[in-house]
């Protein structure tokens, strides 16, 4: 998902290291460069948890990022859960 965001929004670039995907802003803001890490944990083979956290940068920019790119995923999870319950 973060790789797709970096392709869509040229303000970000992707780095991968030790199982962590890092999204870095290309511009340095008031509090430095916005840096976001995402790490995927496999709870079971069919259940994964993704931890997303701000490492550096402006908190307001981070919240805008969450609103624009990650909050729409919430709807996807709920749709998937309803689908599972119907079967």
XYZ file of C-alpha atoms in Angstrom:
87
model
C 0.000 0.000 0.000
C 2.717 2.507 0.912
C 4.528 1.755 -2.332
C 1.370 2.674 -4.252
C 1.087 5.916 -2.287
C 4.665 6.830 -3.208
C 3.863 6.208 -6.887
C 0.720 8.358 -6.732
C 2.127 11.153 -4.571
C 5.560 12.342 -5.689
C 6.137 14.007 -2.296
C 7.154 10.619 -0.882
C 9.794 7.974 -1.511
C 9.957 4.382 -0.230
C 12.774 2.646 1.634
C 12.734 -0.980 2.820
C 14.951 -2.288 5.603
C 14.717 -5.224 8.024
C 11.045 -5.920 7.310
C 10.011 -2.287 7.793
C 8.694 -0.136 4.971
C 9.621 3.525 5.420
C 7.845 6.346 3.611
C 9.884 9.559 3.580
C 8.734 12.971 2.506
C 10.883 14.674 -0.111
C 10.487 18.101 1.523
C 11.748 19.196 4.917
C 8.967 20.848 6.876
C 8.884 22.857 10.092
C 9.720 19.834 12.269
C 11.905 18.073 9.719
C 11.159 15.541 7.032
C 7.920 13.553 7.483
C 8.927 9.923 7.983
C 6.416 7.099 8.450
C 7.232 3.458 9.213
C 4.950 0.492 8.557
C 5.633 -2.982 9.873
C 3.520 -6.070 9.167
C 3.058 -8.743 11.832
C 1.612 -12.154 10.980
C -0.675 -13.193 13.839
C -1.968 -16.239 11.959
C -1.688 -17.231 8.319
C -4.948 -15.412 7.560
C -4.646 -12.480 9.991
C -2.028 -9.734 9.795
C -1.589 -6.556 11.818
C 0.018 -3.491 10.272
C 1.608 -0.998 12.643
C 1.958 2.491 11.150
C 3.797 5.171 13.106
C 5.271 8.625 12.602
C 9.025 8.620 13.110
C 9.756 12.274 12.362
C 8.179 15.403 10.951
C 5.114 17.527 11.482
C 2.206 15.868 13.303
C -0.368 17.815 11.268
C 1.181 16.508 8.028
C 1.027 12.988 9.474
C -2.680 13.340 10.329
C -3.378 14.667 6.822
C -1.550 11.635 5.420
C -3.682 9.307 7.560
C -6.909 11.030 6.506
C -6.030 10.985 2.824
C -4.474 7.545 2.408
C -5.062 5.227 5.354
C -8.542 6.001 6.672
C -10.171 4.791 3.429
C -8.688 1.357 4.263
C -10.947 1.229 7.327
C -13.948 0.845 5.023
C -12.213 -1.993 3.199
C -11.676 -3.907 6.453
C -15.289 -3.538 7.519
C -16.561 -4.669 4.111
C -14.301 -7.724 4.312
C -15.561 -8.551 7.807
C -19.205 -8.326 6.701
C -18.402 -10.633 3.778
C -16.858 -13.193 6.148
C -19.885 -13.065 8.474
C -22.341 -13.701 5.626
C -20.687 -16.962 4.601
